[in-house]
XYZ file of C-alpha atoms in Angstrom:
493
model
C -25.180 -16.532 -16.423
C -27.370 -14.761 -13.604
C -26.783 -10.846 -13.677
C -26.045 -11.311 -9.763
C -22.779 -13.027 -10.679
C -21.822 -10.989 -13.794
C -19.758 -8.334 -12.100
C -17.637 -11.165 -10.215
C -17.099 -12.854 -13.321
C -15.939 -9.614 -15.109
C -13.624 -8.888 -12.026
C -12.005 -12.447 -12.495
C -11.590 -11.854 -16.257
C -9.850 -8.864 -15.664
C -7.617 -10.575 -13.132
C -6.908 -13.174 -15.812
C -6.067 -10.461 -18.402
C -3.727 -8.758 -16.097
C -1.922 -12.077 -15.147
C -1.376 -12.677 -18.864
C 0.136 -9.339 -19.110
C 2.605 -10.401 -16.400
C 3.697 -13.411 -18.349
C 3.835 -11.429 -21.568
C 6.167 -8.447 -20.076
C 8.033 -10.589 -17.622
C 7.924 -13.989 -18.724
C 6.379 -15.317 -15.374
C 3.791 -14.634 -12.729
C 5.300 -12.367 -10.006
C 4.706 -9.448 -7.872
C 4.231 -5.733 -9.240
C 6.865 -4.327 -6.726
C 9.827 -5.069 -4.523
C 7.674 -4.132 -1.324
C 5.575 -7.411 -1.780
C 9.010 -9.431 -1.421
C 9.588 -7.490 2.105
C 6.275 -9.019 3.251
C 7.352 -12.483 1.839
C 10.873 -12.048 3.618
C 8.945 -11.374 7.066
C 6.535 -14.129 6.414
C 9.177 -16.756 5.665
C 10.984 -15.830 8.848
C 7.604 -15.988 10.727
C 6.736 -19.296 9.379
C 10.286 -20.533 10.015
C 10.134 -19.659 13.733
C 12.075 -16.445 13.844
C 9.014 -14.216 14.700
C 8.574 -10.671 13.237
C 12.220 -10.300 11.925
C 13.632 -9.280 8.567
C 17.163 -10.747 9.093
C 16.373 -13.891 11.135
C 16.231 -13.516 14.619
C 16.556 -9.832 14.666
C 12.861 -8.778 15.611
C 11.916 -5.346 13.966
C 8.466 -3.820 12.944
C 9.655 -3.133 9.318
C 6.069 -3.706 7.674
C 2.846 -1.751 7.610
C 0.631 -4.690 7.790
C 1.005 -7.102 10.692
C -2.139 -8.999 9.520
C -0.905 -9.470 6.005
C 2.420 -10.674 7.174
C 0.603 -13.305 9.319
C -1.810 -14.423 6.582
C 1.134 -14.690 4.156
C 3.270 -16.998 6.428
C 0.003 -19.046 6.766
C -0.453 -19.445 3.256
C 3.315 -20.237 3.013
C 3.113 -22.948 5.518
C 0.129 -24.376 3.777
C 1.544 -24.249 0.176
C 5.199 -23.716 0.481
C 5.038 -20.718 -1.907
C 4.315 -16.958 -1.716
C 3.215 -15.729 -5.193
C 0.273 -18.056 -5.557
C -1.359 -17.694 -1.930
C -0.754 -14.043 -1.673
C -2.346 -13.377 -5.098
C -5.191 -15.636 -4.287
C -5.762 -13.779 -1.121
C -5.721 -10.492 -3.025
C -8.480 -11.984 -5.669
C -10.613 -13.109 -2.906
C -10.431 -9.817 -1.105
C -11.350 -8.022 -4.493
C -14.410 -10.446 -4.848
C -15.267 -9.619 -1.119
C -15.136 -5.749 -1.860
C -17.726 -6.265 -4.843
C -20.011 -8.023 -2.584
C -19.724 -5.391 0.280
C -20.337 -2.460 -2.487
C -23.640 -4.235 -3.218
C -24.511 -4.503 0.329
C -23.637 -0.555 0.655
C -25.960 0.228 -2.261
C -28.800 -1.973 -1.092
C -28.337 0.002 2.204
C -28.452 3.510 0.936
C -31.274 3.179 -1.950
C -34.799 2.181 -1.989
C -34.806 0.623 -5.419
C -33.420 -2.780 -6.546
C -31.206 -1.371 -9.092
C -28.054 -2.024 -7.224
C -26.328 -3.940 -10.090
C -24.540 -1.041 -11.325
C -22.455 -0.715 -8.086
C -21.021 -4.207 -8.322
C -19.962 -3.226 -11.952
C -18.545 0.070 -10.582
C -16.164 -1.921 -8.322
C -15.442 -4.776 -10.732
C -14.461 -2.560 -13.504
C -11.661 -0.437 -11.229
C -8.505 -1.360 -13.099
C -6.714 0.046 -9.754
C -8.416 -2.737 -7.525
C -7.447 -5.390 -9.975
C -3.805 -4.472 -10.004
C -3.826 -4.036 -6.264
C -5.417 -7.659 -5.885
C -2.561 -9.126 -7.869
C 0.199 -7.066 -6.286
C 0.893 -9.361 -3.279
C 0.368 -6.614 -0.939
C -2.224 -5.966 1.680
C -3.998 -3.317 -0.595
C -7.196 -5.232 -1.635
C -7.678 -6.780 1.765
C -7.499 -3.074 3.264
C -10.084 -2.014 0.804
C -12.422 -4.939 1.831
C -12.040 -4.135 5.438
C -12.883 -0.409 5.110
C -15.747 -1.021 2.831
C -16.964 -3.490 5.393
C -16.552 -0.964 8.270
C -18.685 1.508 6.504
C -21.120 -0.745 5.223
C -21.471 -1.796 9.058
C -21.522 2.233 9.910
C -24.250 2.959 7.391
C -26.404 -0.123 8.345
C -26.626 0.747 12.022
C -26.191 4.708 11.733
C -29.875 5.560 12.218
C -29.873 4.715 16.025
C -27.005 4.144 18.666
C -26.748 0.319 18.858
C -24.618 -2.390 20.404
C -23.798 -3.260 16.712
C -21.374 -0.429 16.742
C -19.132 -2.571 19.011
C -18.786 -4.975 16.149
C -17.692 -2.147 13.956
C -15.177 -1.152 16.342
C -13.785 -4.969 15.734
C -13.824 -4.358 12.117
C -11.635 -0.959 12.204
C -9.205 -2.782 14.470
C -8.760 -5.291 11.918
C -8.447 -2.811 9.363
C -5.851 -0.969 11.422
C -3.826 -4.179 11.660
C -3.856 -4.169 7.925
C -3.027 -0.402 7.275
C -2.512 2.129 10.107
C -4.252 4.867 7.992
C -7.446 3.078 8.702
C -7.738 4.777 12.111
C -8.577 7.800 9.901
C -11.384 6.205 8.509
C -12.538 4.999 12.039
C -12.190 8.551 13.392
C -14.438 9.778 10.340
C -17.153 7.434 11.059
C -16.760 8.128 14.783
C -17.304 11.774 13.942
C -20.426 10.989 11.881
C -22.135 9.186 14.443
C -20.999 11.939 16.998
C -22.561 14.690 14.674
C -25.768 12.502 14.309
C -26.314 11.419 17.844
C -24.456 13.907 19.924
C -24.308 12.533 23.728
C -26.223 9.507 23.057
C -23.469 8.224 21.031
C -20.541 8.609 23.372
C -20.585 5.553 25.554
C -20.835 3.186 22.461
C -17.988 5.325 20.879
C -15.778 4.813 23.811
C -16.604 1.113 23.508
C -15.544 0.923 19.893
C -12.429 3.008 20.727
C -11.476 0.577 23.453
C -12.080 -2.472 20.993
C -9.672 -0.903 18.391
C -7.253 -0.220 20.997
C -7.413 -3.653 22.231
C -6.944 -5.436 18.978
C -3.860 -3.219 17.995
C -2.236 -2.900 21.451
C 0.097 -6.028 20.629
C 1.272 -4.444 17.509
C 1.712 -1.107 19.124
C 3.697 -2.316 22.127
C 5.860 -4.302 19.529
C 6.493 -1.119 17.763
C 7.289 0.670 20.936
C 9.546 -1.910 22.113
C 11.688 -1.682 18.861
C 11.249 2.037 17.661
C 10.193 3.840 20.828
C 7.086 5.039 19.063
C 3.599 3.500 18.341
C 4.429 3.399 14.784
C 6.094 0.920 12.668
C 9.694 1.397 11.491
C 8.385 2.108 8.001
C 6.353 5.088 9.118
C 9.164 7.176 10.192
C 11.462 6.028 7.491
C 9.031 7.388 4.823
C 7.365 10.293 6.725
C 10.628 11.952 8.025
C 12.151 12.639 4.368
C 8.772 13.410 2.987
C 8.156 16.126 5.525
C 11.698 17.616 4.781
C 11.014 17.786 1.184
C 7.213 18.615 0.899
C 5.205 21.378 2.529
C 1.665 20.151 3.831
C -0.360 22.696 1.827
C 1.514 22.072 -1.389
C 1.198 18.318 -1.054
C -2.498 18.277 0.029
C -3.328 20.574 -3.062
C -1.463 18.347 -5.441
C -2.541 15.203 -3.929
C -6.331 16.045 -4.088
C -5.900 17.140 -7.922
C -4.282 13.585 -8.555
C -6.994 11.944 -6.552
C -9.413 13.469 -8.805
C -7.522 12.488 -11.857
C -7.505 8.452 -10.762
C -11.219 8.803 -9.897
C -11.667 9.988 -13.456
C -9.794 7.102 -14.892
C -13.243 5.930 -15.476
C -15.235 9.100 -16.720
C -18.412 7.707 -15.658
C -17.243 7.410 -11.905
C -16.102 11.010 -11.715
C -19.142 12.371 -13.385
C -21.539 10.197 -11.408
C -19.660 11.283 -8.095
C -20.027 15.029 -9.236
C -23.760 14.551 -9.753
C -24.157 12.487 -6.431
C -22.633 15.570 -4.582
C -24.645 18.027 -6.575
C -27.893 16.029 -5.814
C -27.350 15.339 -2.071
C -26.236 19.015 -1.506
C -29.377 20.452 -3.379
C -31.509 17.890 -1.182
C -29.692 19.337 1.967
C -29.067 15.783 2.849
C -26.078 16.550 5.087
C -25.426 13.014 6.220
C -25.063 11.803 2.678
C -22.850 14.898 1.897
C -20.680 13.948 4.777
C -20.224 10.413 3.156
C -19.429 11.814 -0.039
C -16.780 13.950 1.528
C -15.104 11.025 3.376
C -12.915 10.023 0.454
C -11.440 13.694 0.178
C -11.057 14.115 3.915
C -9.277 10.825 4.178
C -6.810 12.013 1.131
C -6.216 15.111 3.057
C -5.322 13.524 6.397
C -3.329 11.115 4.523
C -1.326 13.548 2.607
C -0.681 15.480 5.863
C 0.836 12.648 7.583
C 2.641 11.214 4.649
C 3.383 13.537 2.020
C 3.649 11.416 -1.025
C 0.841 12.103 -3.765
C -0.361 9.242 -5.757
C 1.644 10.120 -8.824
C 1.863 6.738 -10.471
C -0.356 3.622 -10.524
C 1.527 1.930 -7.670
C 1.148 4.928 -5.224
C -2.548 4.971 -5.698
C -2.641 1.813 -3.222
C -2.505 4.418 -0.293
C -5.710 6.055 -1.359
C -7.618 3.205 -3.023
C -10.269 2.585 -0.220
C -11.235 6.260 -0.866
C -11.286 5.624 -4.424
C -13.474 2.678 -4.255
C -15.918 4.463 -1.719
C -16.227 7.480 -4.008
C -17.245 5.036 -6.935
C -19.603 3.269 -4.674
C -21.284 6.448 -3.602
C -21.422 8.034 -7.047
C -23.010 4.999 -8.588
C -25.568 4.846 -5.860
C -26.774 8.506 -5.756
C -26.366 9.250 -9.470
C -29.484 9.115 -11.595
C -28.434 9.823 -15.126
C -25.218 7.784 -14.746
C -26.623 4.514 -13.845
C -26.385 2.813 -17.421
C -24.119 -0.194 -17.553
C -22.884 0.666 -21.117
C -21.589 3.993 -19.925
C -19.519 2.269 -17.150
C -18.219 -0.312 -19.429
C -17.293 2.031 -22.314
C -15.578 4.626 -19.832
C -13.542 1.848 -18.282
C -12.082 0.305 -21.238
C -9.330 2.770 -21.800
C -8.207 2.926 -18.048
C -8.187 -0.871 -18.080
C -5.929 -1.240 -21.047
C -3.682 1.551 -19.755
C -3.391 -0.029 -16.149
C -2.863 -3.435 -17.585
C 0.164 -2.247 -19.748
C 1.705 -0.457 -16.527
C 0.846 -3.725 -14.311
C 2.914 -5.913 -16.861
C 5.644 -3.436 -17.074
C 5.681 -3.177 -13.068
C 6.223 -6.829 -12.844
C 8.819 -6.929 -15.521
C 10.698 -4.208 -13.800
C 10.780 -5.959 -10.231
C 11.480 -9.215 -11.944
C 14.173 -8.316 -14.094
C 15.964 -5.912 -11.411
C 15.538 -6.656 -7.812
C 14.585 -10.411 -8.397
C 17.567 -10.782 -10.568
C 19.890 -9.172 -8.270
C 18.915 -11.183 -5.362
C 19.545 -14.430 -7.437
C 22.745 -13.077 -8.762
C 24.081 -12.381 -5.144
C 22.964 -15.724 -3.897
C 25.221 -17.268 -6.664
C 28.144 -14.983 -6.708
C 28.605 -13.782 -2.968
C 29.864 -15.824 0.096
C 26.892 -16.985 2.398
C 28.136 -14.812 5.299
C 28.230 -11.722 3.071
C 26.771 -8.500 4.531
C 25.091 -6.471 2.023
C 23.685 -2.890 2.148
C 20.998 -1.972 0.051
C 18.292 0.779 -0.745
C 15.665 -2.073 -1.993
C 15.143 -4.644 0.624
C 12.672 -6.877 -0.711
C 13.567 -9.432 -3.503
C 17.311 -8.903 -2.939
C 17.061 -10.149 0.617
C 14.514 -12.852 -0.147
C 16.448 -14.370 -3.006
C 20.120 -13.865 -1.697
C 19.367 -14.996 1.645
C 22.164 -12.932 2.904
C 21.983 -10.450 5.883
C 20.967 -6.913 4.791
C 21.803 -3.418 5.989
C 18.918 -1.161 4.985
C 20.080 2.229 3.663
C 16.596 3.758 3.870
C 15.701 2.645 7.352
C 12.499 0.704 6.751
C 13.806 -2.391 8.758
C 16.857 -0.474 10.400
C 15.608 2.590 12.389
C 19.011 2.953 13.715
C 20.368 4.384 10.492
C 17.951 7.222 10.441
C 19.822 9.567 12.721
C 22.765 9.017 10.296
C 20.671 9.662 7.074
C 18.639 12.642 7.977
C 20.684 14.531 10.759
C 21.111 17.311 8.100
C 20.229 18.054 4.539
C 22.205 16.130 2.316
C 22.672 15.306 -1.432
C 20.956 11.759 -1.744
C 17.465 10.965 -2.612
C 14.858 13.019 -0.406
C 17.801 15.028 1.081
C 19.596 12.080 2.446
C 22.859 12.753 4.046
C 25.036 10.527 2.016
C 28.209 10.992 4.342
C 26.048 9.923 7.338
C 24.833 6.849 5.461
C 28.232 6.098 4.318
C 29.454 6.414 8.129
C 27.013 3.746 9.220
C 28.082 1.530 6.575
C 31.621 1.936 7.452
C 30.833 1.022 11.165
C 29.155 -1.997 10.176
C 31.905 -3.067 7.501
C 29.464 -4.123 4.786
C 30.916 -6.367 2.152
C 28.639 -5.296 -0.699
C 26.410 -2.322 -1.637
C 23.560 -2.461 -3.889
C 21.896 1.017 -4.799
C 20.564 3.163 -7.440
C 23.339 5.428 -8.320
C 20.814 8.390 -8.973
C 19.736 8.038 -5.141
C 23.343 8.124 -3.825
C 25.353 10.166 -6.288
C 28.365 10.921 -4.077
C 28.249 7.641 -2.120
C 28.275 5.629 -5.581
C 31.436 7.369 -6.550
C 33.595 6.661 -3.454
C 37.042 5.086 -4.171
C 36.213 2.126 -1.722
C 33.421 0.999 -3.945
C 34.100 -1.140 -7.236
C 31.227 -1.732 -9.406
C 30.992 -5.691 -10.329
C 27.448 -5.900 -11.430
C 24.726 -3.780 -12.942
C 21.103 -4.074 -14.538
C 19.619 -1.348 -16.523
C 15.841 -1.279 -17.475
C 14.998 -0.010 -20.900
C 11.444 0.885 -19.911
C 11.145 1.573 -16.269
C 7.639 2.519 -14.486
C 8.063 1.736 -10.858
C 11.763 1.189 -9.751
C 13.455 4.200 -8.050
C 16.161 4.304 -10.946
C 16.756 2.929 -14.343
C 19.916 1.554 -13.297
C 21.000 -0.521 -10.211
C 24.517 -1.389 -9.218
C 26.192 -3.876 -7.122
C 29.534 -2.420 -5.676
C 32.043 -4.386 -4.012
C 33.608 -2.481 -0.905
C 37.373 -2.340 -0.388
C 38.245 -1.562 3.037
C 41.671 -0.385 4.257
C 42.844 -3.749 5.479
C 41.392 -7.448 5.652
C 41.380 -7.080 9.277
C 38.545 -4.385 9.210
C 36.717 -6.228 6.821
C 36.580 -9.244 9.194
C 35.872 -7.082 12.175
C 32.007 -6.711 11.949
């Protein structure tokens, strides 16, 4: 096999190993997290003519990636499935990321020894698990890498080609809103290098980004009153209550460094690259090397959840891949392939095991719960739950979201004051909202709602407990049937 294609083949082999781990742990090929089933729920409704709705016919911007919903809906229309096309799109985006990493290497160095960069990307276990997750992450990584390749390629002089970069950042923003931070950093780099000469083109780039995302922003405004999707407020508000910015950024930077060092060769190469470019006073290269950490700090300030487990690295994966690429390009002593392969093996094996367990957890808990509800509840049952992916997708029941990801109207009840629930949730406020809606069943982690789960109106009728939990919000999830004071109240929703 040609050396040119070896990194791609290695990446596909790793994907195959991780898929075998899914089969071994879960007994089937599926998604690593409940969040992927949220995309499937929105995509199915979109494909079936209900627009961007979670409960059919009830429009809500309850997703972080408009582009991924559309692509997943197209995949569903073409195949009648979700797992296969969503995984396939993720793998293709991962392969595209390798190709763009090689293009960045060729742009930044004068030698032909760029193969190591392809291997640096291909051997990333975090990119492999992201590509198979059913989420938008690997597409996001690909588009961010594409944006920075275009940025580096035409950085030397102001060029109309910058406008195409604006289009790329617009598409990346439709994939993840945090892409605006990467766009801002690339624009700042241009401004520092070219000053006033860059202003007109930067305005044009900004206009293109705004034009592309404006339909999504308008949809968000219509349904949430803000330019952001409902998911942003539902996640950002409790995190701001619980964590301070300085503490979170400090912990997050340490954890970011840990995840970069999951392959020691990547970490050491990055450190050497920083030292080398700093000593050379190559400030433009130093700026690029600082981008991963600047993005991480911005992300942590806006949304204060550090990457504590494998799954949460998805919020920082473009920065991690960029750091690996820049390190492998500018390091001189750490460009030997055996060092990268040997360094990658422990991380690949560890993440492969975690990947298998994540699929097992989601399949045996949320997917199982959704199927149980489909078989054991009436079709018109109203179900409240804190995990809104597989339970909604497989039960095909109308859902009340206790966390507000797809139901922002619950947030004033859940966070009007500090409470005893998860992330300071006001359990009494949540109960008041559920009482007004007269839900029939409640499906929650009892550890998230310790008081709510003990209310006398709630009768536990089914539960699932995980022996080894690596991703779910609790080891145990319980289905409660709600007994209201009168049958008239129960039928009055």
